[in-house]
Coordinates of N, CA and C in Angstrom, one line a residue:
X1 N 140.7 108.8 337.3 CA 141.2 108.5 338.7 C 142.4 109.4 339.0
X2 N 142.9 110.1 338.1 CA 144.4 110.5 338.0 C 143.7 111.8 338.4
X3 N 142.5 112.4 337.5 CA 142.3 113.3 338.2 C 141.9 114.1 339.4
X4 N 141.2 113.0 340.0 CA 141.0 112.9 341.2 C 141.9 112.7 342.0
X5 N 142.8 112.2 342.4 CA 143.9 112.2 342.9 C 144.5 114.1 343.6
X6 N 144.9 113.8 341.7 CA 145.2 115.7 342.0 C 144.4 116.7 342.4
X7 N 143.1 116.5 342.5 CA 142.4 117.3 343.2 C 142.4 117.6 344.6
X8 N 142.5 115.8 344.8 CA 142.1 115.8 346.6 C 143.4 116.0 347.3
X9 N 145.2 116.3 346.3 CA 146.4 116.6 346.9 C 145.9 118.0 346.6
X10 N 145.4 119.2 345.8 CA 145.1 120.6 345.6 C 144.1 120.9 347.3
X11 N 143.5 120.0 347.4 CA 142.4 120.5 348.3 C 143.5 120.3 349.7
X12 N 144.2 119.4 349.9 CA 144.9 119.4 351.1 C 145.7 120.3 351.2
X13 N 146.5 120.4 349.9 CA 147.4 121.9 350.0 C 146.7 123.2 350.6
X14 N 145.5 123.3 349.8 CA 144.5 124.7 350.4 C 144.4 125.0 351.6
X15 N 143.8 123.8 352.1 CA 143.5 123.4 353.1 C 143.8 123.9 354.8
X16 N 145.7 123.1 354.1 CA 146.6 122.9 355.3 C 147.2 124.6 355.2
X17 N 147.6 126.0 354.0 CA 148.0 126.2 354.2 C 147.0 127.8 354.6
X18 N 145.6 127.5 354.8 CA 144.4 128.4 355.3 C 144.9 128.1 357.1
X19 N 145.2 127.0 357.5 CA 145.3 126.9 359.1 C 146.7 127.4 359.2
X20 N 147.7 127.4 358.4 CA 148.9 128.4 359.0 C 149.1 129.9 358.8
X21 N 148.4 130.4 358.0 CA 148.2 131.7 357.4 C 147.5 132.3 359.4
X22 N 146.7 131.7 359.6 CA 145.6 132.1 360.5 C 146.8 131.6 362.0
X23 N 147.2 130.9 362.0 CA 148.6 130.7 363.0 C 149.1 131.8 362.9
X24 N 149.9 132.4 361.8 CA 150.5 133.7 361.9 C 149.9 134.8 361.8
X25 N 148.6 134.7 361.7 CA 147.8 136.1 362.2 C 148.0 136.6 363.6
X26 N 148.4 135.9 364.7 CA 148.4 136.0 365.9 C 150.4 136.4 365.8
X27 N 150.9 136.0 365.2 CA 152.4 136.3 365.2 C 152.9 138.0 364.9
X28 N 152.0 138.5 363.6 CA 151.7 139.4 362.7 C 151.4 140.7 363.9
X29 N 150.5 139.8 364.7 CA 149.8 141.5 365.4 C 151.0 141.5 366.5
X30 N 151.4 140.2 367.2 CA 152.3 140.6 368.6 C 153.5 141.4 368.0
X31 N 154.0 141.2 366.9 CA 155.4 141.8 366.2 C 154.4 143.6 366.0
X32 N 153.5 143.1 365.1 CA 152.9 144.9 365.3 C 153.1 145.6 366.7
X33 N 152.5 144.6 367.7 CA 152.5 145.3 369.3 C 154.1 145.7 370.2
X34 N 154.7 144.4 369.9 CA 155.9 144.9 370.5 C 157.1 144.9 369.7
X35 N 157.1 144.9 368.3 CA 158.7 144.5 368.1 C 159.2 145.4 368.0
X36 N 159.1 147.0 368.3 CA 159.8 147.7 368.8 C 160.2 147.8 370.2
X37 N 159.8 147.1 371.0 CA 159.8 146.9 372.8 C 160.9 145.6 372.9
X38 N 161.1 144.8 371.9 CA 161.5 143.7 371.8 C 162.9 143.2 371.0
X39 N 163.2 144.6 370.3 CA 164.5 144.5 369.9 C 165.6 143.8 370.3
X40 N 166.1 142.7 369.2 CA 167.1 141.7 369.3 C 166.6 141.3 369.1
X41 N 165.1 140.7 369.7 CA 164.9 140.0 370.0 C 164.4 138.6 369.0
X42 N 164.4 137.3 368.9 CA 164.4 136.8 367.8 C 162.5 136.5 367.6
X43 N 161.3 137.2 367.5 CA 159.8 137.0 367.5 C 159.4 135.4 366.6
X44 N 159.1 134.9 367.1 CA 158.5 133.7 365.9 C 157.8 133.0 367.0
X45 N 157.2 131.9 366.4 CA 156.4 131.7 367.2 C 156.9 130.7 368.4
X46 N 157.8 130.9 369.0 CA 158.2 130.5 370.2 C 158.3 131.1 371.2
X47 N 157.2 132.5 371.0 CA 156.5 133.3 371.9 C 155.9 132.6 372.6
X48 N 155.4 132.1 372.1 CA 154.1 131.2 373.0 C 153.7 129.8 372.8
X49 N 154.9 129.3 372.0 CA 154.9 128.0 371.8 C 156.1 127.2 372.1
X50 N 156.4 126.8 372.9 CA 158.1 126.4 373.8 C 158.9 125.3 372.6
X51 N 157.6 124.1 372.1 CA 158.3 123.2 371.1 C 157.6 123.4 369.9
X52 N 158.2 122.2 368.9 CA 157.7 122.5 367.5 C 156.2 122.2 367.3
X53 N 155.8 121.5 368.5 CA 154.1 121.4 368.3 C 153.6 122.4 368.6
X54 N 152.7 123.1 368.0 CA 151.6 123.9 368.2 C 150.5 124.1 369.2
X55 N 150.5 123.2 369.2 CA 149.5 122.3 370.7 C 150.4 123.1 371.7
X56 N 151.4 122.9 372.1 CA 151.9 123.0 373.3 C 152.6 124.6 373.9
X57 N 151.6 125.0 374.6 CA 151.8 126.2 375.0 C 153.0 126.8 376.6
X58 N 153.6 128.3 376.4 CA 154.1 128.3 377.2 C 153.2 129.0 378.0
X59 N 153.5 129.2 379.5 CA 152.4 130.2 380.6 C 152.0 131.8 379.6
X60 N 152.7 132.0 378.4 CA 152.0 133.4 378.1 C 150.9 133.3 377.3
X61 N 151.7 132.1 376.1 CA 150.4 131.4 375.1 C 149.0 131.0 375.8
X62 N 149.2 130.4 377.2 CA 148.2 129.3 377.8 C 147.0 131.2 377.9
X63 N 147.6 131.9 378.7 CA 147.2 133.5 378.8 C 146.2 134.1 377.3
X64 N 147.7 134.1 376.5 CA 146.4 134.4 375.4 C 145.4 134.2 375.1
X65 N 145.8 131.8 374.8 CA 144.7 131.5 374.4 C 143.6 131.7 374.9
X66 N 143.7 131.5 376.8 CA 142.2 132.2 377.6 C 141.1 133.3 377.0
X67 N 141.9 134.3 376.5 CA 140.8 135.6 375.4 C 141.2 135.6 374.6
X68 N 141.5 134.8 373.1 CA 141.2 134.6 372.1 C 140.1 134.6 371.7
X69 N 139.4 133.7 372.4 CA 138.1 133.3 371.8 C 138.4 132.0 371.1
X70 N 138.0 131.9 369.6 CA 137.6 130.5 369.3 C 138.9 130.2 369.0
X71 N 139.0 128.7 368.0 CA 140.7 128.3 367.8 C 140.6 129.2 366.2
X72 N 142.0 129.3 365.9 CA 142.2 129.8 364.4 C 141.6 131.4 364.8
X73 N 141.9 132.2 365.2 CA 140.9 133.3 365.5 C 141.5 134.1 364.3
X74 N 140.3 134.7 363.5 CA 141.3 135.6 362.5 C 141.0 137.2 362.6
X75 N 140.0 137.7 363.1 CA 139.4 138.7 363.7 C 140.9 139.2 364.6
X76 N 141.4 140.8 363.8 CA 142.3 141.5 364.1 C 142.0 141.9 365.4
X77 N 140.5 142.7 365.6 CA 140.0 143.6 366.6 C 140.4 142.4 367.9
X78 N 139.7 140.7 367.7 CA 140.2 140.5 368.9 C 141.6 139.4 369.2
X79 N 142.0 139.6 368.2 CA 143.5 139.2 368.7 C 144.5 140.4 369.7
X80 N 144.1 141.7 368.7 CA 144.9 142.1 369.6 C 144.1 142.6 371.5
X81 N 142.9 142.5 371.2 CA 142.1 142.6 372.8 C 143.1 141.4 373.7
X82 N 142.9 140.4 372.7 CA 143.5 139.1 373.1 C 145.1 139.7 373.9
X83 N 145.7 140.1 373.7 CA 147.4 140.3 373.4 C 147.2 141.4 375.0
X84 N 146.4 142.2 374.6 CA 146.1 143.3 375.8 C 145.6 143.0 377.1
X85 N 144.5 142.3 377.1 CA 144.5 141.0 378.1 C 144.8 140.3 378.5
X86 N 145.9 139.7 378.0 CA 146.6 138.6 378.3 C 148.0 138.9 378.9
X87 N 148.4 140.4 378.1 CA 149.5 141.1 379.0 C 149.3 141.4 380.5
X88 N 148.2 141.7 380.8 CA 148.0 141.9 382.0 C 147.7 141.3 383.5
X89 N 148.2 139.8 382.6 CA 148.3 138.8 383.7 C 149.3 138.6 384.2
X90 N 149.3 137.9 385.2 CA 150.6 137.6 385.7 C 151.6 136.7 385.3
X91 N 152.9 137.0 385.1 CA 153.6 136.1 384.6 C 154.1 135.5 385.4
X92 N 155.2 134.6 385.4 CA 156.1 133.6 386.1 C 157.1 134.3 387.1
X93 N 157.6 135.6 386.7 CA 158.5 136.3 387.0 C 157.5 137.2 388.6
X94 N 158.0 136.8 389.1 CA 156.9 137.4 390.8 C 157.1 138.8 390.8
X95 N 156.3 139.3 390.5 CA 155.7 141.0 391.0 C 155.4 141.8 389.2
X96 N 155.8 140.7 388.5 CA 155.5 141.3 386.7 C 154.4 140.8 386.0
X97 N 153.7 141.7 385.5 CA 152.8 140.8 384.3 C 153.7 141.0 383.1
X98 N 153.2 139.9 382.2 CA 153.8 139.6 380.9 C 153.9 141.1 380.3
X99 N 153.0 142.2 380.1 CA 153.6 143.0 379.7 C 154.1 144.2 380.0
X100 N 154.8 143.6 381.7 CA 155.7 144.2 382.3 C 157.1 143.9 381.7
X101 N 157.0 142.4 381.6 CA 158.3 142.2 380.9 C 158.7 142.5 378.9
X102 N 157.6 142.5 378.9 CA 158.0 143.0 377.5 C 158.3 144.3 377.2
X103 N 157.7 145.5 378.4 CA 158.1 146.8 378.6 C 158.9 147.1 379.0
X104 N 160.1 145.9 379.3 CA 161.6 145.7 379.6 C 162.3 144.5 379.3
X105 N 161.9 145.0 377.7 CA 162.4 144.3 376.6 C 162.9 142.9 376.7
X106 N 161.7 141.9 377.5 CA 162.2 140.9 378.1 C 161.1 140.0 377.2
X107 N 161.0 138.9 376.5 CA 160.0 138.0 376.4 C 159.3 137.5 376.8
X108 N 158.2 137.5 377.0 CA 157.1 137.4 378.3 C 157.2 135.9 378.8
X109 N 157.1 134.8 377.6 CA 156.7 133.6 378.4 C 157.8 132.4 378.3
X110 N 157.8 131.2 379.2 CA 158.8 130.8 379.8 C 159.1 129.5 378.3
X111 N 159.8 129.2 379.4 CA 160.2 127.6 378.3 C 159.6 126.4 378.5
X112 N 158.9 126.8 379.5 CA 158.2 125.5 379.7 C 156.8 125.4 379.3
X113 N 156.5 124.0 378.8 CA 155.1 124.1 378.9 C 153.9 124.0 379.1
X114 N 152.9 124.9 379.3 CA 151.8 124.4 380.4 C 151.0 123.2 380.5
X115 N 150.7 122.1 381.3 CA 150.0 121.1 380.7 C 148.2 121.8 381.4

């Protein structure tokens, strides 16, 4: 019984820490894309996530997720398509797309979050 136990706490550990690995695959490439554009600036994932839920996106995240594709996306080629497309939307800021503002070293998305 004992054994089992520790197995099914080994399998949750695996598990849980395969879905954050794949969360910061999307963190990994925007830092590749702009953190030289972005200097100061503090990158984590409140790029596109306003609070500590993950679920809860701001207007750039809601952007991304539209061309991601599926959830957990680990495919490099289309995250960053993702990141490229999704700059080119319009942001909150009137007459800027998101990667207007990150082209002036601004962080693209707001604090609020989209429902």
């Amino acid at each position: 019984m004992r054994n089992l136990i520790v197995a099914a706490c080994m399998l949750a550990f695996v598990a849980s820490s395969q879905q954050a690995s794949a969360r910061l695959q999307y963190l990994k490439e925007f830092k590749a894309a702009y953190a030289s554009k972005l200097s100061g600036q503090k990158l984590t994932c409140a790029v596109c996530h306003p609070t500590k839920s993950k679920k809860d996106r701001n207007n750039y995240g809601a952007a991304l997720g539209k061309h991601v594709g599926m959830k957990n996306q680990k495919d490099v080629a289309k995250i960053k398509a993702a990141l490229e497309k999704g700059g080119k939307e319009k942001s909150a800021t009137d007459g800027k797309t998101f990667i207007d503002l990150i082209n002036d070293g601004k962080m693209p998305g707001t604090k609020d979050v989209v429902k």
